[in-house]
PDB file of C-alpha atoms in Angstrom:
ATOM      1  CA  MET A   6      25.473  42.577 -55.384  1.00  0.00           C
ATOM      2  CA  LEU A   7      25.512  40.408 -58.510  1.00  0.00           C
ATOM      3  CA  LYS A   8      28.378  38.365 -57.072  1.00  0.00           C
ATOM      4  CA  LYS A   9      26.391  37.723 -53.871  1.00  0.00           C
ATOM      5  CA  LEU A  10      23.368  36.561 -55.899  1.00  0.00           C
ATOM      6  CA  LYS A  11      25.545  34.168 -57.920  1.00  0.00           C
ATOM      7  CA  ILE A  12      26.995  32.667 -54.726  1.00  0.00           C
ATOM      8  CA  LYS A  13      23.516  32.383 -53.197  1.00  0.00           C
ATOM      9  CA  TYR A  14      22.032  30.585 -56.213  1.00  0.00           C
ATOM     10  CA  SER A  15      25.149  28.434 -56.675  1.00  0.00           C
ATOM     11  CA  TYR A  16      24.775  27.310 -53.051  1.00  0.00           C
ATOM     12  CA  LYS A  17      21.089  26.440 -53.633  1.00  0.00           C
ATOM     13  CA  PHE A  18      21.936  24.608 -56.846  1.00  0.00           C
ATOM     14  CA  ILE A  19      24.665  22.521 -55.172  1.00  0.00           C
ATOM     15  CA  THR A  20      22.380  21.803 -52.200  1.00  0.00           C
ATOM     16  CA  GLY A  21      19.645  20.705 -54.597  1.00  0.00           C
ATOM     17  CA  ILE A  22      22.015  18.422 -56.507  1.00  0.00           C
ATOM     18  CA  LEU A  23      23.257  16.858 -53.259  1.00  0.00           C
ATOM     19  CA  PHE A  24      19.702  16.353 -52.026  1.00  0.00           C
ATOM     20  CA  LEU A  25      18.683  14.677 -55.298  1.00  0.00           C
ATOM     21  CA  SER A  26      21.820  12.512 -55.246  1.00  0.00           C
ATOM     22  CA  PHE A  27      21.202  11.312 -51.693  1.00  0.00           C
ATOM     23  CA  SER A  28      17.518  10.732 -52.501  1.00  0.00           C
ATOM     24  CA  PHE A  29      18.461   8.690 -55.551  1.00  0.00           C
ATOM     25  CA  LEU A  30      20.997   6.627 -53.578  1.00  0.00           C
ATOM     26  CA  TYR A  31      18.446   6.028 -50.810  1.00  0.00           C
ATOM     27  CA  LEU A  32      15.809   4.960 -53.348  1.00  0.00           C
ATOM     28  CA  ALA A  33      18.294   2.723 -55.194  1.00  0.00           C
ATOM     29  CA  ASN A  34      19.325   1.055 -51.945  1.00  0.00           C
ATOM     30  CA  PHE A  35      15.706   0.632 -50.851  1.00  0.00           C
ATOM     31  CA  LEU A  36      14.800  -0.998 -54.169  1.00  0.00           C
ATOM     32  CA  ARG A  37      17.849  -3.261 -54.000  1.00  0.00           C
ATOM     33  CA  GLU A  38      16.922  -4.381 -50.483  1.00  0.00           C
ATOM     34  CA  ASN A  39      13.177  -4.783 -51.015  1.00  0.00           C
ATOM     35  CA  SER A  40      12.196  -5.009 -54.680  1.00  0.00           C
ATOM     36  CA  THR A  41      11.606  -8.344 -56.394  1.00  0.00           C
ATOM     37  CA  TYR A  42      13.210  -6.818 -59.522  1.00  0.00           C
ATOM     38  CA  PHE A  43      16.643  -6.697 -57.861  1.00  0.00           C
ATOM     39  CA  MET A  44      16.577  -9.914 -55.830  1.00  0.00           C
ATOM     40  CA  PRO A  45      19.055 -12.756 -56.593  1.00  0.00           C
ATOM     41  CA  LYS A  46      18.324 -14.885 -59.663  1.00  0.00           C
ATOM     42  CA  GLU A  47      17.462 -17.960 -57.548  1.00  0.00           C
ATOM     43  CA  TYR A  48      14.630 -16.061 -55.897  1.00  0.00           C
ATOM     44  CA  LYS A  49      13.398 -14.942 -59.310  1.00  0.00           C
ATOM     45  CA  THR A  50      13.307 -18.621 -60.307  1.00  0.00           C
ATOM     46  CA  ILE A  51      11.232 -19.464 -57.215  1.00  0.00           C
ATOM     47  CA  LYS A  52       8.820 -16.622 -58.004  1.00  0.00           C
ATOM     48  CA  LYS A  53       8.388 -17.785 -61.589  1.00  0.00           C
ATOM     49  CA  ILE A  54       7.705 -21.394 -60.529  1.00  0.00           C
ATOM     50  CA  VAL A  55       5.296 -20.500 -57.710  1.00  0.00           C
ATOM     51  CA  ASP A  56       3.435 -18.042 -59.970  1.00  0.00           C
ATOM     52  CA  LYS A  57       2.751 -20.940 -62.313  1.00  0.00           C
ATOM     53  CA  ILE A  58       1.773 -23.334 -59.498  1.00  0.00           C
ATOM     54  CA  ALA A  59      -0.518 -20.776 -57.814  1.00  0.00           C
ATOM     55  CA  SER A  60      -2.290 -20.027 -61.101  1.00  0.00           C
ATOM     56  CA  LYS A  61      -3.953 -23.483 -60.946  1.00  0.00           C
ATOM     57  CA  ASN A  62      -3.621 -24.509 -57.271  1.00  0.00           C
ATOM     58  CA  ASP A  63      -5.040 -23.174 -54.023  1.00  0.00           C
ATOM     59  CA  LEU A  64      -2.073 -22.430 -51.765  1.00  0.00           C
ATOM     60  CA  GLY A  65      -4.183 -21.428 -48.764  1.00  0.00           C
ATOM     61  CA  ASN A  66      -4.697 -18.109 -47.009  1.00  0.00           C
ATOM     62  CA  ARG A  67      -1.442 -17.674 -45.084  1.00  0.00           C
ATOM     63  CA  ASP A  68       1.764 -15.988 -46.169  1.00  0.00           C
ATOM     64  CA  ILE A  69       4.390 -18.483 -47.321  1.00  0.00           C
ATOM     65  CA  ARG A  70       8.026 -17.478 -47.020  1.00  0.00           C
ATOM     66  CA  PHE A  71      10.906 -18.771 -49.132  1.00  0.00           C
ATOM     67  CA  SER A  72      14.495 -18.640 -47.961  1.00  0.00           C
ATOM     68  CA  ILE A  73      17.755 -19.779 -49.544  1.00  0.00           C
ATOM     69  CA  GLY A  74      20.626 -20.984 -47.352  1.00  0.00           C
ATOM     70  CA  SER A  75      24.080 -22.494 -47.623  1.00  0.00           C
ATOM     71  CA  GLY A  76      23.197 -26.147 -46.911  1.00  0.00           C
ATOM     72  CA  ILE A  77      24.254 -29.092 -44.782  1.00  0.00           C
ATOM     73  CA  TYR A  78      27.698 -29.362 -46.452  1.00  0.00           C
ATOM     74  CA  MET A  79      28.497 -26.008 -44.843  1.00  0.00           C
ATOM     75  CA  GLN A  80      27.336 -27.366 -41.474  1.00  0.00           C
ATOM     76  CA  TYR A  81      29.574 -30.445 -41.704  1.00  0.00           C
ATOM     77  CA  ARG A  82      32.663 -28.521 -42.799  1.00  0.00           C
ATOM     78  CA  ALA A  83      32.134 -25.925 -40.042  1.00  0.00           C
ATOM     79  CA  GLU A  84      32.062 -28.720 -37.473  1.00  0.00           C
ATOM     80  CA  GLU A  85      35.190 -30.371 -38.930  1.00  0.00           C
ATOM     81  CA  LEU A  86      37.057 -27.057 -38.832  1.00  0.00           C
ATOM     82  CA  GLY A  87      36.107 -26.483 -35.198  1.00  0.00           C
ATOM     83  CA  LEU A  88      33.901 -23.474 -35.860  1.00  0.00           C
ATOM     84  CA  CYS A  89      31.082 -24.984 -33.791  1.00  0.00           C
ATOM     85  CA  GLU A  90      30.178 -27.925 -31.555  1.00  0.00           C
ATOM     86  CA  LYS A  91      28.500 -31.028 -33.016  1.00  0.00           C
ATOM     87  CA  ASP A  92      24.931 -30.037 -32.078  1.00  0.00           C
ATOM     88  CA  GLY A  93      25.447 -26.306 -32.529  1.00  0.00           C
ATOM     89  CA  CYS A  94      26.303 -26.014 -36.235  1.00  0.00           C
ATOM     90  CA  PHE A  95      22.809 -25.476 -37.650  1.00  0.00           C
ATOM     91  CA  TYR A  96      23.644 -21.767 -37.873  1.00  0.00           C
ATOM     92  CA  TYR A  97      26.120 -22.477 -40.683  1.00  0.00           C
ATOM     93  CA  ARG A  98      23.579 -24.583 -42.603  1.00  0.00           C
ATOM     94  CA  ASN A  99      21.192 -21.602 -42.763  1.00  0.00           C
ATOM     95  CA  LEU A 100      23.847 -18.966 -43.441  1.00  0.00           C
ATOM     96  CA  ASP A 101      22.800 -16.366 -46.018  1.00  0.00           C
ATOM     97  CA  PRO A 102      24.858 -17.218 -49.132  1.00  0.00           C
ATOM     98  CA  TYR A 103      24.402 -13.732 -50.602  1.00  0.00           C
ATOM     99  CA  LYS A 104      26.425 -11.910 -47.941  1.00  0.00           C
ATOM    100  CA  ASN A 105      30.165 -11.502 -47.432  1.00  0.00           C
ATOM    101  CA  TYR A 106      31.635 -12.633 -44.106  1.00  0.00           C
ATOM    102  CA  LYS A 107      34.792 -12.012 -42.126  1.00  0.00           C
ATOM    103  CA  LYS A 108      37.099 -14.899 -41.281  1.00  0.00           C
ATOM    104  CA  VAL A 109      36.247 -16.928 -38.186  1.00  0.00           C
ATOM    105  CA  ASN A 110      39.229 -18.414 -36.325  1.00  0.00           C
ATOM    106  CA  GLY A 111      41.273 -17.988 -39.498  1.00  0.00           C
ATOM    107  CA  VAL A 112      38.727 -19.843 -41.659  1.00  0.00           C
ATOM    108  CA  ASN A 113      37.511 -18.144 -44.842  1.00  0.00           C
ATOM    109  CA  ILE A 114      33.695 -18.361 -44.556  1.00  0.00           C
ATOM    110  CA  ASN A 115      33.188 -17.010 -48.083  1.00  0.00           C
ATOM    111  CA  GLU A 116      35.315 -19.847 -49.496  1.00  0.00           C
ATOM    112  CA  LEU A 117      33.249 -22.369 -47.506  1.00  0.00           C
ATOM    113  CA  LEU A 118      30.087 -20.878 -49.024  1.00  0.00           C
ATOM    114  CA  LYS A 119      31.515 -21.377 -52.515  1.00  0.00           C
ATOM    115  CA  GLN A 120      32.396 -24.992 -51.759  1.00  0.00           C
ATOM    116  CA  SER A 121      28.941 -25.631 -50.283  1.00  0.00           C
ATOM    117  CA  TYR A 122      27.376 -24.226 -53.452  1.00  0.00           C
ATOM    118  CA  LEU A 123      29.417 -26.656 -55.568  1.00  0.00           C
ATOM    119  CA  TYR A 124      29.184 -29.831 -53.483  1.00  0.00           C
ATOM    120  CA  ASN A 125      26.015 -29.680 -51.367  1.00  0.00           C
ATOM    121  CA  GLY A 126      23.518 -30.921 -53.981  1.00  0.00           C
ATOM    122  CA  ILE A 127      19.725 -30.829 -53.603  1.00  0.00           C
ATOM    123  CA  GLU A 128      18.355 -29.927 -50.185  1.00  0.00           C
ATOM    124  CA  ALA A 129      14.996 -28.527 -49.053  1.00  0.00           C
ATOM    125  CA  TYR A 130      12.690 -28.536 -46.058  1.00  0.00           C
ATOM    126  CA  ALA A 131       9.540 -26.820 -44.768  1.00  0.00           C
ATOM    127  CA  TRP A 132       9.189 -25.362 -41.294  1.00  0.00           C
ATOM    128  CA  ASN A 133       6.942 -22.720 -39.709  1.00  0.00           C
ATOM    129  CA  ASP A 134       5.432 -21.640 -43.059  1.00  0.00           C
ATOM    130  CA  ILE A 135       8.908 -21.300 -44.587  1.00  0.00           C
ATOM    131  CA  VAL A 136      10.109 -23.242 -47.612  1.00  0.00           C
ATOM    132  CA  TRP A 137      13.885 -23.447 -47.308  1.00  0.00           C
ATOM    133  CA  LEU A 138      16.194 -24.453 -50.161  1.00  0.00           C
ATOM    134  CA  SER A 139      19.963 -24.658 -50.433  1.00  0.00           C
ATOM    135  CA  LYS A 140      21.481 -22.402 -53.082  1.00  0.00           C
ATOM    136  CA  SER A 141      23.209 -25.512 -54.460  1.00  0.00           C
ATOM    137  CA  SER A 142      19.806 -27.004 -55.366  1.00  0.00           C
ATOM    138  CA  PHE A 143      19.521 -24.453 -58.170  1.00  0.00           C
ATOM    139  CA  LEU A 144      22.955 -25.429 -59.491  1.00  0.00           C
ATOM    140  CA  THR A 145      22.095 -29.152 -59.431  1.00  0.00           C
ATOM    141  CA  TYR A 146      18.726 -28.754 -61.145  1.00  0.00           C
ATOM    142  CA  ALA A 147      20.261 -26.240 -63.593  1.00  0.00           C
ATOM    143  CA  GLU A 148      17.791 -25.765 -66.482  1.00  0.00           C
ATOM    144  CA  ARG A 149      15.349 -28.347 -65.110  1.00  0.00           C
ATOM    145  CA  THR A 150      13.155 -25.802 -63.363  1.00  0.00           C
ATOM    146  CA  ASP A 151      10.235 -28.204 -63.824  1.00  0.00           C
ATOM    147  CA  TYR A 152      12.050 -30.671 -61.544  1.00  0.00           C
ATOM    148  CA  LEU A 153      12.785 -27.869 -59.095  1.00  0.00           C
ATOM    149  CA  GLY A 154       9.049 -27.152 -59.187  1.00  0.00           C
ATOM    150  CA  CYS A 155       8.394 -30.684 -57.879  1.00  0.00           C
ATOM    151  CA  THR A 156      10.671 -30.092 -54.895  1.00  0.00           C
ATOM    152  CA  ILE A 157       9.053 -26.720 -54.184  1.00  0.00           C
ATOM    153  CA  GLY A 158       5.602 -28.304 -54.565  1.00  0.00           C
ATOM    154  CA  HIS A 159       6.594 -31.075 -52.137  1.00  0.00           C
ATOM    155  CA  GLU A 160       7.594 -28.558 -49.462  1.00  0.00           C
ATOM    156  CA  LEU A 161       4.512 -26.414 -50.150  1.00  0.00           C
ATOM    157  CA  SER A 162       2.397 -29.510 -49.513  1.00  0.00           C
ATOM    158  CA  HIS A 163       3.826 -29.870 -45.999  1.00  0.00           C
ATOM    159  CA  ILE A 164       2.721 -26.288 -45.266  1.00  0.00           C
ATOM    160  CA  VAL A 165      -0.575 -25.999 -47.156  1.00  0.00           C
ATOM    161  CA  PHE A 166      -1.973 -29.336 -45.952  1.00  0.00           C
ATOM    162  CA  ASN A 167      -0.685 -29.037 -42.361  1.00  0.00           C
ATOM    163  CA  ASP A 168       1.182 -32.339 -42.459  1.00  0.00           C
ATOM    164  CA  HIS A 169       2.661 -31.998 -38.998  1.00  0.00           C
ATOM    165  CA  ILE A 170      -0.625 -31.773 -37.086  1.00  0.00           C
ATOM    166  CA  LYS A 171      -2.162 -34.619 -39.115  1.00  0.00           C
ATOM    167  CA  GLN A 172       0.883 -36.752 -38.407  1.00  0.00           C
ATOM    168  CA  SER A 173       0.729 -35.887 -34.687  1.00  0.00           C
ATOM    169  CA  ILE A 174      -2.953 -36.839 -34.487  1.00  0.00           C
ATOM    170  CA  LYS A 175      -2.310 -40.197 -36.176  1.00  0.00           C
ATOM    171  CA  LEU A 176       0.582 -40.872 -33.812  1.00  0.00           C
ATOM    172  CA  SER A 177      -1.568 -40.030 -30.802  1.00  0.00           C
ATOM    173  CA  GLU A 178      -4.344 -42.371 -31.981  1.00  0.00           C
ATOM    174  CA  ASN A 179      -1.918 -45.237 -32.601  1.00  0.00           C
ATOM    175  CA  LEU A 180      -0.288 -44.776 -29.207  1.00  0.00           C
ATOM    176  CA  LYS A 181      -3.694 -44.836 -27.501  1.00  0.00           C
ATOM    177  CA  LYS A 182      -4.474 -48.139 -29.195  1.00  0.00           C
ATOM    178  CA  LEU A 183      -1.104 -49.451 -28.074  1.00  0.00           C
ATOM    179  CA  LYS A 184      -1.789 -48.304 -24.505  1.00  0.00           C
ATOM    180  CA  GLU A 185      -5.149 -50.096 -24.469  1.00  0.00           C
ATOM    181  CA  LYS A 186      -3.492 -53.242 -25.772  1.00  0.00           C
ATOM    182  CA  ASN A 187      -0.881 -53.097 -23.001  1.00  0.00           C
ATOM    183  CA  LYS A 188      -3.625 -52.596 -20.381  1.00  0.00           C
ATOM    184  CA  ASN A 189      -5.332 -55.755 -21.559  1.00  0.00           C
ATOM    185  CA  GLU A 190      -2.062 -57.662 -21.344  1.00  0.00           C
ATOM    186  CA  ILE A 191      -1.573 -56.426 -17.787  1.00  0.00           C
ATOM    187  CA  LEU A 192      -5.074 -57.621 -16.814  1.00  0.00           C
ATOM    188  CA  ILE A 193      -4.340 -61.064 -18.209  1.00  0.00           C
ATOM    189  CA  GLU A 194      -0.842 -61.430 -16.758  1.00  0.00           C
ATOM    190  CA  PRO A 195      -0.459 -58.819 -13.974  1.00  0.00           C
ATOM    191  CA  LYS A 196       2.486 -60.489 -12.238  1.00  0.00           C
ATOM    192  CA  LYS A 197       4.492 -60.912 -15.414  1.00  0.00           C
ATOM    193  CA  ALA A 198       3.742 -57.342 -16.536  1.00  0.00           C
ATOM    194  CA  LYS A 199       4.934 -55.932 -13.228  1.00  0.00           C
ATOM    195  CA  GLU A 200       8.160 -57.889 -13.312  1.00  0.00           C
ATOM    196  CA  ASN A 201       8.904 -56.647 -16.818  1.00  0.00           C
ATOM    197  CA  ASP A 202       7.751 -53.050 -16.268  1.00  0.00           C
ATOM    198  CA  GLU A 203      11.065 -51.492 -17.330  1.00  0.00           C
ATOM    199  CA  LYS A 204      11.321 -53.741 -20.357  1.00  0.00           C
ATOM    200  CA  VAL A 205       7.747 -52.836 -21.383  1.00  0.00           C
ATOM    201  CA  LYS A 206       8.594 -49.103 -21.099  1.00  0.00           C
ATOM    202  CA  ASP A 207      11.637 -49.534 -23.366  1.00  0.00           C
ATOM    203  CA  GLU A 208       9.523 -51.436 -25.872  1.00  0.00           C
ATOM    204  CA  LYS A 209       6.909 -48.647 -25.831  1.00  0.00           C
ATOM    205  CA  ASP A 210       9.594 -46.038 -26.557  1.00  0.00           C
ATOM    206  CA  ASN A 211      10.965 -48.140 -29.407  1.00  0.00           C
ATOM    207  CA  ILE A 212       7.491 -48.687 -30.849  1.00  0.00           C
ATOM    208  CA  LYS A 213       6.751 -44.950 -30.604  1.00  0.00           C
ATOM    209  CA  GLU A 214       9.941 -44.147 -32.522  1.00  0.00           C
ATOM    210  CA  VAL A 215       9.135 -46.729 -35.211  1.00  0.00           C
ATOM    211  CA  LEU A 216       5.574 -45.342 -35.514  1.00  0.00           C
ATOM    212  CA  GLU A 217       6.853 -41.754 -35.804  1.00  0.00           C
ATOM    213  CA  LYS A 218       9.186 -42.717 -38.635  1.00  0.00           C
ATOM    214  CA  GLU A 219       6.525 -44.778 -40.370  1.00  0.00           C
ATOM    215  CA  LEU A 220       4.104 -41.825 -40.291  1.00  0.00           C
ATOM    216  CA  SER A 221       6.872 -39.516 -41.484  1.00  0.00           C
ATOM    217  CA  ARG A 222       7.500 -41.769 -44.499  1.00  0.00           C
ATOM    218  CA  GLU A 223       3.775 -41.806 -45.220  1.00  0.00           C
ATOM    219  CA  SER A 224       3.727 -37.994 -45.004  1.00  0.00           C
ATOM    220  CA  GLU A 225       6.622 -37.747 -47.478  1.00  0.00           C
ATOM    221  CA  MET A 226       4.802 -39.886 -50.051  1.00  0.00           C
ATOM    222  CA  ILE A 227       1.622 -37.825 -49.633  1.00  0.00           C
ATOM    223  CA  ALA A 228       3.707 -34.689 -50.224  1.00  0.00           C
ATOM    224  CA  ASP A 229       5.136 -36.315 -53.390  1.00  0.00           C
ATOM    225  CA  ASN A 230       1.585 -36.900 -54.621  1.00  0.00           C
ATOM    226  CA  ASN A 231       0.478 -33.361 -53.810  1.00  0.00           C
ATOM    227  CA  ALA A 232       3.546 -31.946 -55.563  1.00  0.00           C
ATOM    228  CA  ALA A 233       2.748 -33.987 -58.694  1.00  0.00           C
ATOM    229  CA  LYS A 234      -0.842 -32.750 -58.536  1.00  0.00           C
ATOM    230  CA  MET A 235       0.307 -29.119 -58.341  1.00  0.00           C
ATOM    231  CA  ILE A 236       2.746 -29.548 -61.214  1.00  0.00           C
ATOM    232  CA  ILE A 237       0.231 -31.365 -63.442  1.00  0.00           C
ATOM    233  CA  ASN A 238      -2.460 -28.750 -62.697  1.00  0.00           C
ATOM    234  CA  ALA A 239       0.019 -25.986 -63.574  1.00  0.00           C
ATOM    235  CA  GLY A 240       0.456 -27.423 -67.070  1.00  0.00           C
ATOM    236  CA  PHE A 241       3.679 -29.412 -66.780  1.00  0.00           C
ATOM    237  CA  ALA A 242       3.961 -32.908 -68.265  1.00  0.00           C
ATOM    238  CA  LYS A 243       2.228 -35.628 -66.227  1.00  0.00           C
ATOM    239  CA  GLU A 244       5.429 -37.641 -65.685  1.00  0.00           C
ATOM    240  CA  THR A 245       7.524 -34.633 -64.564  1.00  0.00           C
ATOM    241  CA  CYS A 246       7.661 -35.420 -60.831  1.00  0.00           C
ATOM    242  CA  LEU A 247       8.058 -39.147 -61.445  1.00  0.00           C
ATOM    243  CA  ASN A 248      11.124 -38.421 -63.577  1.00  0.00           C
ATOM    244  CA  GLU A 249      12.323 -35.955 -60.938  1.00  0.00           C
ATOM    245  CA  ILE A 250      12.215 -38.692 -58.261  1.00  0.00           C
ATOM    246  CA  THR A 251      14.665 -40.739 -60.367  1.00  0.00           C
ATOM    247  CA  PHE A 252      16.784 -37.658 -61.088  1.00  0.00           C
ATOM    248  CA  ILE A 253      17.169 -36.749 -57.401  1.00  0.00           C
ATOM    249  CA  ALA A 254      17.704 -40.407 -56.378  1.00  0.00           C
ATOM    250  CA  GLU A 255      20.628 -40.645 -58.805  1.00  0.00           C
ATOM    251  CA  LYS A 256      22.111 -37.257 -57.867  1.00  0.00           C
ATOM    252  CA  MET A 257      21.793 -37.741 -54.096  1.00  0.00           C
ATOM    253  CA  GLN A 258      22.483 -41.521 -54.122  1.00  0.00           C
ATOM    254  CA  TRP A 259      19.282 -42.592 -52.371  1.00  0.00           C
ATOM    255  CA  GLU A 260      18.959 -46.111 -51.022  1.00  0.00           C
ATOM    256  CA  ALA A 261      16.748 -48.314 -53.208  1.00  0.00           C
ATOM    257  CA  ASP A 262      14.940 -50.028 -50.314  1.00  0.00           C
ATOM    258  CA  THR A 263      13.124 -48.415 -47.409  1.00  0.00           C
ATOM    259  CA  ASP A 264      14.852 -48.473 -44.033  1.00  0.00           C
ATOM    260  CA  ILE A 265      12.334 -48.621 -41.156  1.00  0.00           C
ATOM    261  CA  GLN A 266      14.721 -46.454 -39.129  1.00  0.00           C
ATOM    262  CA  SER A 267      14.491 -43.672 -41.731  1.00  0.00           C
ATOM    263  CA  THR A 268      12.031 -40.765 -41.879  1.00  0.00           C
ATOM    264  CA  HIS A 269      11.995 -40.986 -45.692  1.00  0.00           C
ATOM    265  CA  PRO A 270      11.002 -43.904 -47.961  1.00  0.00           C
ATOM    266  CA  GLY A 271      13.501 -45.620 -50.235  1.00  0.00           C
ATOM    267  CA  TYR A 272      13.553 -44.888 -53.964  1.00  0.00           C
ATOM    268  CA  LEU A 273      11.554 -47.979 -55.056  1.00  0.00           C
ATOM    269  CA  GLU A 274       8.681 -47.432 -52.614  1.00  0.00           C
ATOM    270  CA  ARG A 275       8.567 -43.717 -53.348  1.00  0.00           C
ATOM    271  CA  PHE A 276       8.588 -44.244 -57.129  1.00  0.00           C
ATOM    272  CA  GLU A 277       5.839 -46.889 -57.013  1.00  0.00           C
ATOM    273  CA  SER A 278       3.628 -44.764 -54.744  1.00  0.00           C
ATOM    274  CA  LEU A 279       3.908 -41.723 -57.034  1.00  0.00           C
ATOM    275  CA  GLN A 280       3.475 -43.819 -60.177  1.00  0.00           C
ATOM    276  CA  ASN A 281       0.198 -45.246 -58.843  1.00  0.00           C
ATOM    277  CA  PHE A 282      -1.065 -41.790 -57.919  1.00  0.00           C
ATOM    278  CA  ILE A 283      -0.263 -40.247 -61.320  1.00  0.00           C
ATOM    279  CA  ALA A 284      -1.934 -43.158 -63.160  1.00  0.00           C
ATOM    280  CA  LYS A 285      -5.224 -42.447 -61.363  1.00  0.00           C
ATOM    281  CA  TYR A 286      -5.065 -38.647 -61.183  1.00  0.00           C
ATOM    282  CA  ASP A 287      -7.721 -36.740 -63.164  1.00  0.00           C
ATOM    283  CA  LYS A 288      -6.670 -33.134 -63.747  1.00  0.00           C
ATOM    284  CA  SER A 289      -9.988 -32.005 -65.275  1.00  0.00           C
ATOM    285  CA  SER A 290     -12.100 -33.039 -62.287  1.00  0.00           C
ATOM    286  CA  GLU A 291      -9.608 -31.469 -59.887  1.00  0.00           C
ATOM    287  CA  LEU A 292      -9.613 -28.100 -61.681  1.00  0.00           C
ATOM    288  CA  LYS A 293     -13.394 -28.044 -62.091  1.00  0.00           C
ATOM    289  CA  ASP A 294     -13.937 -26.355 -58.718  1.00  0.00           C
ATOM    290  CA  PHE A 295     -10.745 -24.284 -58.639  1.00  0.00           C
ATOM    291  CA  GLU A 296     -11.288 -20.551 -58.110  1.00  0.00           C
ATOM    292  CA  PRO A 297      -8.484 -18.269 -59.395  1.00  0.00           C
ATOM    293  CA  TYR A 298      -7.215 -15.691 -56.916  1.00  0.00           C
ATOM    294  CA  ARG A 299      -4.765 -12.826 -56.572  1.00  0.00           C
ATOM    295  CA  TRP A 300      -1.455 -12.873 -54.754  1.00  0.00           C
ATOM    296  CA  LYS A 301       1.414 -10.483 -54.224  1.00  0.00           C
ATOM    297  CA  TRP A 302       5.148 -10.830 -53.618  1.00  0.00           C
ATOM    298  CA  SER A 303       7.580  -8.982 -51.369  1.00  0.00           C
ATOM    299  CA  PHE A 304      11.297  -9.450 -50.843  1.00  0.00           C
ATOM    300  CA  ASP A 305      13.382  -8.631 -47.780  1.00  0.00           C
ATOM    301  CA  ARG A 306      17.123  -8.839 -48.406  1.00  0.00           C
ATOM    302  CA  LYS A 307      17.938  -8.150 -44.747  1.00  0.00           C
ATOM    303  CA  PHE A 308      16.115 -11.310 -43.608  1.00  0.00           C
ATOM    304  CA  ASN A 309      16.851 -13.170 -46.859  1.00  0.00           C
ATOM    305  CA  ILE A 310      13.201 -14.057 -47.529  1.00  0.00           C
ATOM    306  CA  LEU A 311      10.767 -13.879 -50.426  1.00  0.00           C
ATOM    307  CA  ILE A 312       7.135 -13.731 -49.285  1.00  0.00           C
ATOM    308  CA  PHE A 313       4.108 -15.069 -51.182  1.00  0.00           C
ATOM    309  CA  SER A 314       0.897 -13.432 -49.909  1.00  0.00           C
ATOM    310  CA  PRO A 315      -2.474 -14.787 -51.150  1.00  0.00           C
ATOM    311  CA  GLN A 316      -5.181 -12.161 -51.651  1.00  0.00           C
ATOM    312  CA  LYS A 317      -8.307 -14.324 -51.556  1.00  0.00           C
ATOM    313  CA  ASN A 318     -10.763 -11.407 -51.345  1.00  0.00           C
ATOM    314  CA  ASN A 319     -10.206 -10.689 -55.016  1.00  0.00           C
ATOM    315  CA  LYS A 320     -10.648 -13.584 -57.443  1.00  0.00           C
ATOM    316  CA  VAL A 321      -8.575 -12.283 -60.353  1.00  0.00           C
ATOM    317  CA  ILE A 322      -5.170 -13.815 -61.092  1.00  0.00           C
ATOM    318  CA  TYR A 323      -2.287 -11.498 -60.193  1.00  0.00           C
ATOM    319  CA  HIS A 324       0.915 -11.565 -62.203  1.00  0.00           C
TER     320      HIS A 324
END
C-alpha cells in the first residue's frame, strides 16, 4: 500500500515539475518574442531616443511602427548574385537581420547580412506609418545617438506632418496652373498647338517630373527642420542636427550641389536651409503650449517591429 502511495505521489510530483517547466519555457519564449526588455539592442536605442523626443514633442495620435532591415547593399548584392530580378530585389533590402536563413541557390544569406551590416552605411525611410532603418545605421552612428535622433526625427516628421498628402496637393495645384497656362497658349496659337500636340504632352510629363522632384526636395528640407525642432525641444544641443547633416554627407559622400533630377537636395542647400531655421528657432515659445502625454511600447519579434502608441487621454508622461 505504501509503495503504491509513493508511486502515485512521485507521478504527481514529476507531472507538476514538467508542467512548471513547460510553463516557464512558454513564458520565457513569450517574453523573448514580445517584451521590450528582450528585444535587440538597436530597438532599445530607438526606444530610448523616441522616449526623449516624445517627452517634449507631440507625435500625433496614431501608432508609429519602427522596423530594422538589412539595407540596400543587401539588395544590390542579391541582384548581382542572381538571387532576384532587377526590379524584384526589394525583399532582400527589408530582410530581418535578426533571423538565420538557409542558403539560396548556394549563396550564404547570413554572410550577406553580415556584409550589409558592415558596408551599407546610413539608410532610413518612412512609409505607411513605419519608420524603417538599416541595422548598419546603428553601426555607422556608433555612440552618436544624438545624430541618430536627427535621422529618426526626420522620418517621424514625414509621418506626423503628413508630408505625402501636402506634397500631392501642391503638385496638383501647380499642374492646374500649368494646364491653364497651356489652354491660354492654345487659344492664342491654336494651329501651332495642334501641330505640336505630342511635343506639348512630352513637355508636360517632363515638367510634372521636375515639379515632383522639386516638391520632394522641399519636403526633405522641411523634415530636416522638424527633426532639428524635435531634437532641440528634447534637450539636445541646438547645433546637433546641423552637425549631423555634415556627418552624414561625409559618410555617405553626398553631392555638394543640388541636382534638379534628384528627390533630395545637395549638401550645401540642405545645410544652409537648416542653418537658417535653427538661427530663428525659439524653443521657449514652441514649448509654451506643449501638453505632456502618456505613451506605451510593444515589440513583436515575429514581424520585426517596435510600436509606439500615444495615449492622449491621459496627460501624464509615461516612461
